[in-house]
Coordinates of C-alpha atoms in Angstrom, one line a residue:
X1 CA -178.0 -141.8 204.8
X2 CA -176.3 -140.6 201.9
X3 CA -172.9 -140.7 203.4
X4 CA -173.6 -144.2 204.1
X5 CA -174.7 -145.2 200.9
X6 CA -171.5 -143.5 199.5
X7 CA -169.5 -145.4 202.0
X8 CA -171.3 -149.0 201.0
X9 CA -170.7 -147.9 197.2
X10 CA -166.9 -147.0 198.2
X11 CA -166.7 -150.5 199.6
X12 CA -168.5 -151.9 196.7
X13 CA -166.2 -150.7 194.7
X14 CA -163.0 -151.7 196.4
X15 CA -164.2 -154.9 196.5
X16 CA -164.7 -155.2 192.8
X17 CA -161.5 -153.8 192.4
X18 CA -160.0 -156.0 194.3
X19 CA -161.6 -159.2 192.7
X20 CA -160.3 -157.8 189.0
X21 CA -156.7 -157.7 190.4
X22 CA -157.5 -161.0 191.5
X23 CA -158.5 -162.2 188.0
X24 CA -155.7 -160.6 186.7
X25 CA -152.8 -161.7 188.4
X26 CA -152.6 -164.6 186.6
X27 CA -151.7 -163.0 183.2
X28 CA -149.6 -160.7 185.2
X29 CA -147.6 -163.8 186.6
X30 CA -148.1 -165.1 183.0
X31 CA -146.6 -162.5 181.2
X32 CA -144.1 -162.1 183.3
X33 CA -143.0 -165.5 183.4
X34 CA -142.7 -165.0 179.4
X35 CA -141.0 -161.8 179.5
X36 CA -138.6 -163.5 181.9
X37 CA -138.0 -166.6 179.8
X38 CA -137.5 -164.5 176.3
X39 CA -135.0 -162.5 177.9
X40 CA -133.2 -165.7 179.0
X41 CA -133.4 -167.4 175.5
X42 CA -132.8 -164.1 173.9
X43 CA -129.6 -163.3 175.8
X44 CA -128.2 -167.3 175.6
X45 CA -128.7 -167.0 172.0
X46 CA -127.1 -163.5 171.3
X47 CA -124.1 -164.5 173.4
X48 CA -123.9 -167.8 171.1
X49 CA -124.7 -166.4 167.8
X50 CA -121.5 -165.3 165.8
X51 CA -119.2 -167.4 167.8
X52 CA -118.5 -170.3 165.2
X53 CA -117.7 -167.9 162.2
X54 CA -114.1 -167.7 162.2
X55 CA -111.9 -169.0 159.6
X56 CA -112.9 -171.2 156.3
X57 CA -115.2 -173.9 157.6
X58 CA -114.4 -176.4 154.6
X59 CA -110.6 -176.9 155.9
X60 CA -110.0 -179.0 158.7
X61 CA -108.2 -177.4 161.7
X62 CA -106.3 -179.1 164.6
X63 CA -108.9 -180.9 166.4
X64 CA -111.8 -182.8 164.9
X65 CA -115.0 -183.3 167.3
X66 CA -117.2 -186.1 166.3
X67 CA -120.5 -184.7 167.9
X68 CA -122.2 -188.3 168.0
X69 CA -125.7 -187.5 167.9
X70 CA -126.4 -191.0 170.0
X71 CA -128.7 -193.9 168.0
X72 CA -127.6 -192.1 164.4
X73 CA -124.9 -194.7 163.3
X74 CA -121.6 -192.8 164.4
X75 CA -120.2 -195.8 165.7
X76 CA -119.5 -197.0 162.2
X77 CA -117.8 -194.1 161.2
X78 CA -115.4 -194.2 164.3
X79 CA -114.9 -198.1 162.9
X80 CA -114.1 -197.1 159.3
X81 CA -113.0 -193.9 158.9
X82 CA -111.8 -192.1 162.5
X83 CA -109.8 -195.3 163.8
X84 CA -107.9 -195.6 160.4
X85 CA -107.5 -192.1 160.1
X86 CA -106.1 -191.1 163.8
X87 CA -103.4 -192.8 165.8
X88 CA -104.7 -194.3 169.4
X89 CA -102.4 -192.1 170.8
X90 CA -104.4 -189.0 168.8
X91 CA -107.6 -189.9 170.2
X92 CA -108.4 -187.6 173.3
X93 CA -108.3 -190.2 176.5
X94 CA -111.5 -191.0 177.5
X95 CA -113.9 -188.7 175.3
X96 CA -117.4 -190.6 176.5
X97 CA -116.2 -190.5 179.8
X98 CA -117.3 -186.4 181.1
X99 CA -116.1 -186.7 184.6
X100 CA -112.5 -188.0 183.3
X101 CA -112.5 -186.4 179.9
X102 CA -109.2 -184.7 179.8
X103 CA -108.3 -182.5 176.4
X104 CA -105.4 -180.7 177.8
X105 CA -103.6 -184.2 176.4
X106 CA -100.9 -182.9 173.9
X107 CA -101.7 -185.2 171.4
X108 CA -105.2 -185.0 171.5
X109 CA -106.4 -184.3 167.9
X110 CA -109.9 -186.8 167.8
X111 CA -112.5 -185.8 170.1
X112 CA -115.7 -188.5 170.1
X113 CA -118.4 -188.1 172.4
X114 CA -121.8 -187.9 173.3
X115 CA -121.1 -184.6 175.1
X116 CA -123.0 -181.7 173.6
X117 CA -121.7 -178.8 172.1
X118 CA -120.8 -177.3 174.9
X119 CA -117.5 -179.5 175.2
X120 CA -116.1 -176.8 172.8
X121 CA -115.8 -174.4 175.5
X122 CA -113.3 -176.9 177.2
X123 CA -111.3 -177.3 173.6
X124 CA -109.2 -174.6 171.4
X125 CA -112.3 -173.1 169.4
X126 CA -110.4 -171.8 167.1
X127 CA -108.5 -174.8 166.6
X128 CA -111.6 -177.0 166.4
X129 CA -113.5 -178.6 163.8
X130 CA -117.0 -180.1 164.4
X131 CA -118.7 -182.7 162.2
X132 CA -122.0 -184.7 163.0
X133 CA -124.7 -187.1 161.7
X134 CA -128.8 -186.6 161.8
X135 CA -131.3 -189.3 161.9
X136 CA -134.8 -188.9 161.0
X137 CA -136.3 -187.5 164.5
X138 CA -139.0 -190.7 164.9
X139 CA -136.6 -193.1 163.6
X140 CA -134.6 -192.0 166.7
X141 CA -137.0 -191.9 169.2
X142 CA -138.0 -195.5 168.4
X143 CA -134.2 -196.6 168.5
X144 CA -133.5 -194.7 171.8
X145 CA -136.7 -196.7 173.6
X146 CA -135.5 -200.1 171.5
X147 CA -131.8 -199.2 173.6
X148 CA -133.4 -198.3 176.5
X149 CA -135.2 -201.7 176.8
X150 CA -132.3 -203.8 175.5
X151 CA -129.7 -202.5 178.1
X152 CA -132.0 -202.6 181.0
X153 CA -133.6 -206.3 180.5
X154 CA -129.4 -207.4 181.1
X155 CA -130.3 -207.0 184.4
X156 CA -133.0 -209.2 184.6
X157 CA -131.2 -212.1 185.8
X158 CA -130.9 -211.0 189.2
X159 CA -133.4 -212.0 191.7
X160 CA -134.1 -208.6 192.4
X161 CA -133.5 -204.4 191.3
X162 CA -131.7 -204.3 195.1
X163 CA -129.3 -207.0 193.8
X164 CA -128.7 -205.2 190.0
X165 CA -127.6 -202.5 191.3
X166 CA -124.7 -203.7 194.0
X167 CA -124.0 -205.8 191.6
X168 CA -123.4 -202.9 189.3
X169 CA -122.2 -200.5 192.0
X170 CA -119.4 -203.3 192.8
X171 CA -118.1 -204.2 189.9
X172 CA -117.5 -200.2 188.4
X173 CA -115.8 -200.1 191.6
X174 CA -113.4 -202.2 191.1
X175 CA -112.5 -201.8 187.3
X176 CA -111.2 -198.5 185.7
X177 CA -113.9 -198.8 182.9
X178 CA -116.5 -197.3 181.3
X179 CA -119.8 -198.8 181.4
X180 CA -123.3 -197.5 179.1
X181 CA -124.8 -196.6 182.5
X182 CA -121.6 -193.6 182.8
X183 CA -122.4 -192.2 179.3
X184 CA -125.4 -189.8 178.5
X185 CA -127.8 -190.0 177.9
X186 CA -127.9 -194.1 178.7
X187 CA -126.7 -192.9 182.1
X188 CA -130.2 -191.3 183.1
X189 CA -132.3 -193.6 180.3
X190 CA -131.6 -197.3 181.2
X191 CA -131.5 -197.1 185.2
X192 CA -135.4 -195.6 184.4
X193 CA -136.0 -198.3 182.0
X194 CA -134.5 -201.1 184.7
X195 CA -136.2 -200.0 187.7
X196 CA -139.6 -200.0 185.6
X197 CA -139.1 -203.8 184.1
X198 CA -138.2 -204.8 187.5
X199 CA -141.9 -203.5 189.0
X200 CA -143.6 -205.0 185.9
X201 CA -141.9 -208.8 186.7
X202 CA -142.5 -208.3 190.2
X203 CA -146.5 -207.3 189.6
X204 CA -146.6 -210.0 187.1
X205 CA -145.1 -212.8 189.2
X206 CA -141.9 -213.5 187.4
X207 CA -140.1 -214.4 184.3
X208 CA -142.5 -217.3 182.7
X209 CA -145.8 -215.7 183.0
X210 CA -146.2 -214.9 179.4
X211 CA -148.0 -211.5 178.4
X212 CA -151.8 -211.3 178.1
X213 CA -152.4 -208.1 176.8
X214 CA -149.7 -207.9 173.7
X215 CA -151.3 -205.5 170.9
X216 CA -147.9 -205.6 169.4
X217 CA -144.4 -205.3 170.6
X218 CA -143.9 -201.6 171.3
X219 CA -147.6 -202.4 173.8
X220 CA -146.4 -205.8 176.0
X221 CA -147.6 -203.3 178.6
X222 CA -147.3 -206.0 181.5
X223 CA -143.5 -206.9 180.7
X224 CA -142.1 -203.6 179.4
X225 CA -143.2 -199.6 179.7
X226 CA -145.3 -199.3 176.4
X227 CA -144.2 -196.5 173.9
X228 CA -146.7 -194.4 174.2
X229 CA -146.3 -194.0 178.2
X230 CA -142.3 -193.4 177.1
X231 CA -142.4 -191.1 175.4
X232 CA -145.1 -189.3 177.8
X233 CA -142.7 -189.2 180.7
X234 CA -141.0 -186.2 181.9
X235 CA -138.0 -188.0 181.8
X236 CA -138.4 -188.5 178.2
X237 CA -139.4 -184.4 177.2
X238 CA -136.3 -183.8 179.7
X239 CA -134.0 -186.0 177.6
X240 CA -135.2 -187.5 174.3
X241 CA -137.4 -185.0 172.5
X242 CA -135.9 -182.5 170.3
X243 CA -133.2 -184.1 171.8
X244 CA -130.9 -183.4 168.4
X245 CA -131.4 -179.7 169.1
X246 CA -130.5 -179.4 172.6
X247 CA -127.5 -181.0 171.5
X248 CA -126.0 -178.9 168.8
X249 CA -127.3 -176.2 171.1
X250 CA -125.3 -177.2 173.8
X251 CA -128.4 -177.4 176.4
X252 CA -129.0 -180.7 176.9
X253 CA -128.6 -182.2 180.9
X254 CA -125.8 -182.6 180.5
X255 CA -124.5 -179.3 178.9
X256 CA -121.5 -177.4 180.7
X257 CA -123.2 -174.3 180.5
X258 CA -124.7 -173.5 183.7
X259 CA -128.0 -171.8 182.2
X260 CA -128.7 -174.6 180.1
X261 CA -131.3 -176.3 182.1
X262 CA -133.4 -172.6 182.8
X263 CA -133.2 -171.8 178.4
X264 CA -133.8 -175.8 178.4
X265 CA -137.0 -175.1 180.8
X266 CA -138.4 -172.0 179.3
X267 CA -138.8 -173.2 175.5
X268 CA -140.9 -175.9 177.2
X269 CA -142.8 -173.7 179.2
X270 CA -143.3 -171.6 176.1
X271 CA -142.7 -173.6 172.9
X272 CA -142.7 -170.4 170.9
X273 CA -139.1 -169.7 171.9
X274 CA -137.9 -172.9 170.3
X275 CA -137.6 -170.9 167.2
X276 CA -134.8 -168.8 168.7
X277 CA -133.1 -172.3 170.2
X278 CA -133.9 -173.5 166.2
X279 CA -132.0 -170.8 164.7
X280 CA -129.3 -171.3 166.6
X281 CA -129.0 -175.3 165.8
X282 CA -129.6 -174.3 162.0
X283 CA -126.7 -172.0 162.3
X284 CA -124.1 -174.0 164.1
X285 CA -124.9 -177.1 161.8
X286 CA -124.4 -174.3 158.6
X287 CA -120.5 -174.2 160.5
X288 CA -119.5 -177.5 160.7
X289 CA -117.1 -179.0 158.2
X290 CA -119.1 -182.0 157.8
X291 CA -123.4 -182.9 158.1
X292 CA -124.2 -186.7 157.6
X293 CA -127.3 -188.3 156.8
X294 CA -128.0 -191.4 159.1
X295 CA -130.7 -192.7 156.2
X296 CA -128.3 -191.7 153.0
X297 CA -125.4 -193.8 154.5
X298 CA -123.2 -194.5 151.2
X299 CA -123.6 -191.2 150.2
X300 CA -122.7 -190.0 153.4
X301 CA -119.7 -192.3 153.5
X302 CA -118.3 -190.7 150.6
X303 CA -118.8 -187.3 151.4
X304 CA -117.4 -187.7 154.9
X305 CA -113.9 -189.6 153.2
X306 CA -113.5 -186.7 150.5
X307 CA -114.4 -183.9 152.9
X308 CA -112.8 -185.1 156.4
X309 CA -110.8 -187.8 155.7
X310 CA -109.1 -186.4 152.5
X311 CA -107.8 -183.6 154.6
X312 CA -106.8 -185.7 157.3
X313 CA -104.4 -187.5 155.0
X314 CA -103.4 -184.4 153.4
X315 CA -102.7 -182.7 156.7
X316 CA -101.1 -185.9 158.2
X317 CA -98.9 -186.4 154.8
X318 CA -99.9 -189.8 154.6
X319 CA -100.2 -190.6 150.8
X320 CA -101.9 -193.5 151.0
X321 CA -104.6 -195.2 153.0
X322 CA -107.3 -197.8 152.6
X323 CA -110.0 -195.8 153.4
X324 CA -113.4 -198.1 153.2
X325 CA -116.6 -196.7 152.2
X326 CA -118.0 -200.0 153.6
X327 CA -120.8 -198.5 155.9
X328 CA -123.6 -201.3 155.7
X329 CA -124.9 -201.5 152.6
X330 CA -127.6 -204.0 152.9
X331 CA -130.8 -203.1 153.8
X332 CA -131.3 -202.8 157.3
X333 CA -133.9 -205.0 158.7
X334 CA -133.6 -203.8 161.9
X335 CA -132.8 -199.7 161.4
X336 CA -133.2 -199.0 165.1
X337 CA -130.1 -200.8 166.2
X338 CA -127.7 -199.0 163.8
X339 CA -124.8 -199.2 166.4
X340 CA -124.7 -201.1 169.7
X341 CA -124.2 -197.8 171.7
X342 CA -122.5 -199.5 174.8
X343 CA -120.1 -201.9 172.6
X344 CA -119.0 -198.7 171.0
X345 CA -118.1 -196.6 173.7
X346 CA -116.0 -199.6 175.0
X347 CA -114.1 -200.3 171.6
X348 CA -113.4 -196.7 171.5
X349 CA -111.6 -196.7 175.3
X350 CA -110.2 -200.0 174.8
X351 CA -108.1 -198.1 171.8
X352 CA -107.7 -195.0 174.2
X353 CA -106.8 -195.7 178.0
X354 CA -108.0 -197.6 180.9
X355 CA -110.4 -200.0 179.7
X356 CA -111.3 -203.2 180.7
X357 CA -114.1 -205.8 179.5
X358 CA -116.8 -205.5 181.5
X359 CA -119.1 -208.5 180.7
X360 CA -120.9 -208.4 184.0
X361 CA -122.7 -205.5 183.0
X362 CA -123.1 -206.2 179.3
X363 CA -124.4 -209.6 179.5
X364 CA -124.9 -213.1 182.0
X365 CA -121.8 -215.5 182.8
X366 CA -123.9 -218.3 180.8
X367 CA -124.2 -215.8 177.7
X368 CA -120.5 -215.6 177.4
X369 CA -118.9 -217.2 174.1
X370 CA -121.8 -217.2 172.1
X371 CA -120.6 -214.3 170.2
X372 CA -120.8 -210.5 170.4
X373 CA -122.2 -210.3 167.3
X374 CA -125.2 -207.2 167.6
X375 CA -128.0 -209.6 167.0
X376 CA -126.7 -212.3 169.2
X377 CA -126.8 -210.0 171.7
X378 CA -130.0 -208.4 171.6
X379 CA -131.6 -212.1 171.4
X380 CA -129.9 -212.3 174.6
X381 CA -130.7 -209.3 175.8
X382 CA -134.2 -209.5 175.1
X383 CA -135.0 -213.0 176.2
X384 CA -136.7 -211.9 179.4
X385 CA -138.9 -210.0 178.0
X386 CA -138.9 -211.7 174.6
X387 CA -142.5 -210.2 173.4
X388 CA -140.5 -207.0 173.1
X389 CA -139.8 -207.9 169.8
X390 CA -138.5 -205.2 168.1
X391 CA -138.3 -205.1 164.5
X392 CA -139.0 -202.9 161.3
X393 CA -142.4 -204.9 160.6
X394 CA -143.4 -204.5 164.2
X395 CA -143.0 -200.7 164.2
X396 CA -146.0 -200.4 161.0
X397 CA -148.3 -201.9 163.5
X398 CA -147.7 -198.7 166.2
X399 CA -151.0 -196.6 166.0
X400 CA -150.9 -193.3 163.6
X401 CA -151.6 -191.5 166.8
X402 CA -148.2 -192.7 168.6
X403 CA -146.6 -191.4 165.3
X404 CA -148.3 -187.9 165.0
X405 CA -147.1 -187.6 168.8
X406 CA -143.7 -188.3 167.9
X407 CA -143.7 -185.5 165.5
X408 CA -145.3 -183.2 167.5
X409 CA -143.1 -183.7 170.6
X410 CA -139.8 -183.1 168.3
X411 CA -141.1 -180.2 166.3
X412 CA -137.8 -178.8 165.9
X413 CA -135.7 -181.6 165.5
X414 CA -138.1 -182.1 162.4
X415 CA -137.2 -178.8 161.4
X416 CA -133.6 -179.4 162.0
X417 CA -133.5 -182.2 159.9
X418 CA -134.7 -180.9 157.0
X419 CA -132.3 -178.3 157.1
X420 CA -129.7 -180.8 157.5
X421 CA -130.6 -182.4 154.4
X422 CA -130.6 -179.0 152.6
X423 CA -127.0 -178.8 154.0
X424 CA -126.2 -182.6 153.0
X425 CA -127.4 -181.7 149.1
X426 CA -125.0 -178.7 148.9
X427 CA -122.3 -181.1 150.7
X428 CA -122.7 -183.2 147.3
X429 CA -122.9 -180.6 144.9
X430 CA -119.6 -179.0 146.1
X431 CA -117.9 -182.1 146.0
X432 CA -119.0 -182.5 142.5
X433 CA -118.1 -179.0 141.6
X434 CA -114.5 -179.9 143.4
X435 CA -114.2 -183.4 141.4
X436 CA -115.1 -181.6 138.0
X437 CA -112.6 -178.9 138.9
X438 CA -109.9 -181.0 139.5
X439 CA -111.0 -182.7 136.2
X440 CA -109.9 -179.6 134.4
X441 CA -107.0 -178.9 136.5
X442 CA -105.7 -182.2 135.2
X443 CA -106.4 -181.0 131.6
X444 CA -104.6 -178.0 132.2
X445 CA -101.9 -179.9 133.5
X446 CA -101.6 -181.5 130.7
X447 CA -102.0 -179.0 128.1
X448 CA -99.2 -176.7 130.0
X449 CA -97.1 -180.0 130.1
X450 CA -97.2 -179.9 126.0
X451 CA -96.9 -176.3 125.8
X452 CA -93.3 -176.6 128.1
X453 CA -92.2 -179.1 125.5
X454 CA -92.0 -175.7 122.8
X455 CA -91.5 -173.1 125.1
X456 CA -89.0 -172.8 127.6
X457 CA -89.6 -170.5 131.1
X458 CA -92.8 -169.2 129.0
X459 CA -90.9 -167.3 126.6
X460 CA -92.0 -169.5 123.0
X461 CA -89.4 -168.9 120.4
X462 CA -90.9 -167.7 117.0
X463 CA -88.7 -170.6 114.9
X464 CA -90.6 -173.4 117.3
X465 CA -94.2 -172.3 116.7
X466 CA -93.5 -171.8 113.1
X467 CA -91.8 -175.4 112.8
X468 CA -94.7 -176.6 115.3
X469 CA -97.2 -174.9 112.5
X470 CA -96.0 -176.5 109.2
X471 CA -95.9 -180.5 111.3
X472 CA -99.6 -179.9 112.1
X473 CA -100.3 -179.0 108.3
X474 CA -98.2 -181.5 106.8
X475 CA -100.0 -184.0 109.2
X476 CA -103.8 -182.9 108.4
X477 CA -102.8 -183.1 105.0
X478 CA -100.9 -186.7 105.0
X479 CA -104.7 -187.7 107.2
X480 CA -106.5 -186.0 104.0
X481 CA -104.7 -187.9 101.6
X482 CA -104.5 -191.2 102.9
X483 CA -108.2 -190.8 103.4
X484 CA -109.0 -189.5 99.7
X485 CA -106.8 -192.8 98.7
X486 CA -108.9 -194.9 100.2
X487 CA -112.2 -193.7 99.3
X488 CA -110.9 -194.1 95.3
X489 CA -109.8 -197.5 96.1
X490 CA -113.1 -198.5 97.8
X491 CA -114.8 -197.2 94.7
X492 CA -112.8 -199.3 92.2
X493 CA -113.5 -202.5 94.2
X494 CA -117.0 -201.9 94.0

């Protein structure tokens, strides 16, 4: 009897043992999993940390990278600084273009791309400067959906999605260009965005059936994918979100490091290890020779012509060159469309090699003419779904909550930006320091240009400084007199 109670208690307890390493297997799994993914982020950061620091970063070496940070304005600073600074034949063939990117070029000294920092590992490190531009994190998650929606609705004059893409398929084909839907991130972003406006016309009936539910234009939820569902998707937390940070990190979807997409997948999985991803951003922007301000334009104009393009010139021994600070000044009453990303990348091959207009996928036969001015074409654009009407005034009636969202799904780009403006006000306070120094070079200059007038090969001889002392006395005392003279004759007047 008592060996059988023993044996029921022996059970009893192997069962309850079992059932705790049941209940714990989960936090085993779970720690684990974390151990796993801080060793991965750990060792991607320690083997990227350090790697930037050679040489003076303020001087301008061989090749400049534009990292274009996309929807932050860089296409107007490849139209008025980079195009008037470099040569066609300087600019790297194809830099938008990944799968035909070549930088073996010999001439290659302008690199311009959406690529993320990764590209560096297929250019001379050492021989390579990078420069880049920030935007406000929410400002560019609105501009990136406002894209999204503007590129996709082109399609909407075919009958059907089946017929967009042959159409599409077809014509790249054919023709040696470049097209938005080859670039990243447009190249994941708008075929999404199509295949979603497509469904929403098809379950609505088509084209004329005007929208019933309209809360305001980022929520025509029956003609385009509402904001809030955007920036929900998977797509959109695999692409968009801290999306500024993956890319000076060099892990974005399109990075050529291998491991990017595990590091990518374990700071999600465990948002804590964004710091370490963080750090690393912080320090790679703290290398580059140059950090822009999307927001601060004209100030970030003139820093970029004094601390690139001055050196460019210099380098180049081009003396003179009519560089424009003439970034748009006015106030923009539309700051998501800063640059037209897919007229960009074509201007830029059209000056490199192999590019071709490509109208068919950039706007309708009956379209053509009217202009490719940017608001022309996002009237066009837009027409199909012309409730989407994006505008500055439009984005203050998006709910607080969509905001707060925003922010929380891009905690470290927020954190990046800031330091980028921390960067951006020591930008301007070296230049100053640099103009006031030159300041009193000149001065200097100057004086030693008077000083070589009396001495010769720095030796003064005593007979000039004494002959230079008696003319300054007998001029302060021909001043003194002349001004005692007419102090008596004012008197006697009086």
């Amino acid at each position: 009897m008592a060996r059988a109670a023993l044996g029921l208690g022996g059970v009893h307890a192997l069962v309850l043992l079992a059932v705790a390493s049941v209940a714990l297997l989960p936090l085993v799994i779970s720690d684990d999993g974390y151990g796993h993914c801080e060793g991965v982020v750990r060792g991607w950061a320690d083997s990227s940390t350090g790697r930037d620091k050679d040489g003076d970063k303020l001087s301008l070496k061989d090749l400049l990278f534009f990292l274009h940070i996309p929807r932050t304005g860089g296409r107007t600073y490849f139209h008025c600084f980079l195009k008037k600074l470099y040569t066609n034949a300087q600019e790297c063939p194809r830099s938008y273009d990944k799968l035909r990117f070549d930088p073996s070029h010999p001439d290659c000294k302008l690199v311009v791309s959406h690529d993320d920092y990764s590209l560096t590992s297929k250019l001379p490190r050492e021989r390579t400067s990078v420069v880049t531009i920030l935007r406000n994190p929410v400002d560019r998650v609105f501009s990136t959906y406002e894209f999204s929606v503007e590129v996709a609705a082109r399609f909407l004059v075919h009958k059907n999605l089946t017929s967009a893409k042959l159409m599409s398929t077809r014509l790249l084909t054919k023709s040696r260009a470049v097209s938005t839907l080859d670039i990243w991130p447009w190249k994941y972003l708008v075929p999404w965005m199509r295949q979603d406006l497509f469904a929403r016309r098809d379950a609505r009936g088509g084209d004329k059936v005007p929208s019933s539910k309209k809360v305001n234009a980022y929520d025509v939820e029956d003609m385009v994918m509402p904001l809030h569902q955007y920036i929900n998707d998977p797509v959109a937390h695999e692409i968009i979100h801290n999306g500024a940070t993956f890319q000076i990190t060099g892990l974005t979807n399109n990075s050529y490091f291998d491991g990017a997409h595990e590091v990518r997948h374990c700071v999600r999985q465990h948002p804590d290890l964004g710091r370490i991803v963080l750090e690393v951003a912080k320090n790679r922007l703290d290398q580059m020779l140059y950090v822009g301000l999307t927001e601060d334009h004209e100030e970030s104009a003139r820093l970029f012509a004094h601390m690139v393009g001055a050196q460019v010139l210099s380098q180049s021994g081009t003396l003179n060159l009519d560089l424009k600070e003439d970034l748009h000044t006015e106030n923009d009453s539309h700051p998501s469309m800063v640059e037209p990303e897919d007229e960009e990348t074509n201007e830029h091959l059209n000056s490199t090699h192999g590019w071709q207009t490509n109208e068919a996928l950039n706007s309708t036969s009956d379209e053509q003419g009217k202009g490719n001015s940017q608001s022309n074409r996002r009237k066009i654009s837009l027409k199909k779904v012309e409730e989407a009407n994006f505008s500055k005034e439009a984005r203050k009636l998006v709910p607080e909550a969509i905001l707060k969202e925003i922010i929380s799904f891009n905690s470290l780009d927020m954190e990046l930006y800031d330091h980028a403006k921390k960067i951006f006000t020591q930008e301007h306070l070296m230049l100053k320091a640099q103009q006031s120094g030159v300041g009193q070079d000149r001065l200097l200059a100057e004086q030693k240009g008077w000083t070589e007038i009396i001495c010769s090969n720095g030796i003064c001889s005593p007979w000039m400084v004494v002959m230079l002392g008696l003319g300054i006395t007998a001029i302060i005392a021909l001043v003194s007199f002349a001004v005692t003279t007419r102090r008596r004759t004012s008197k006697l007047k009086v």
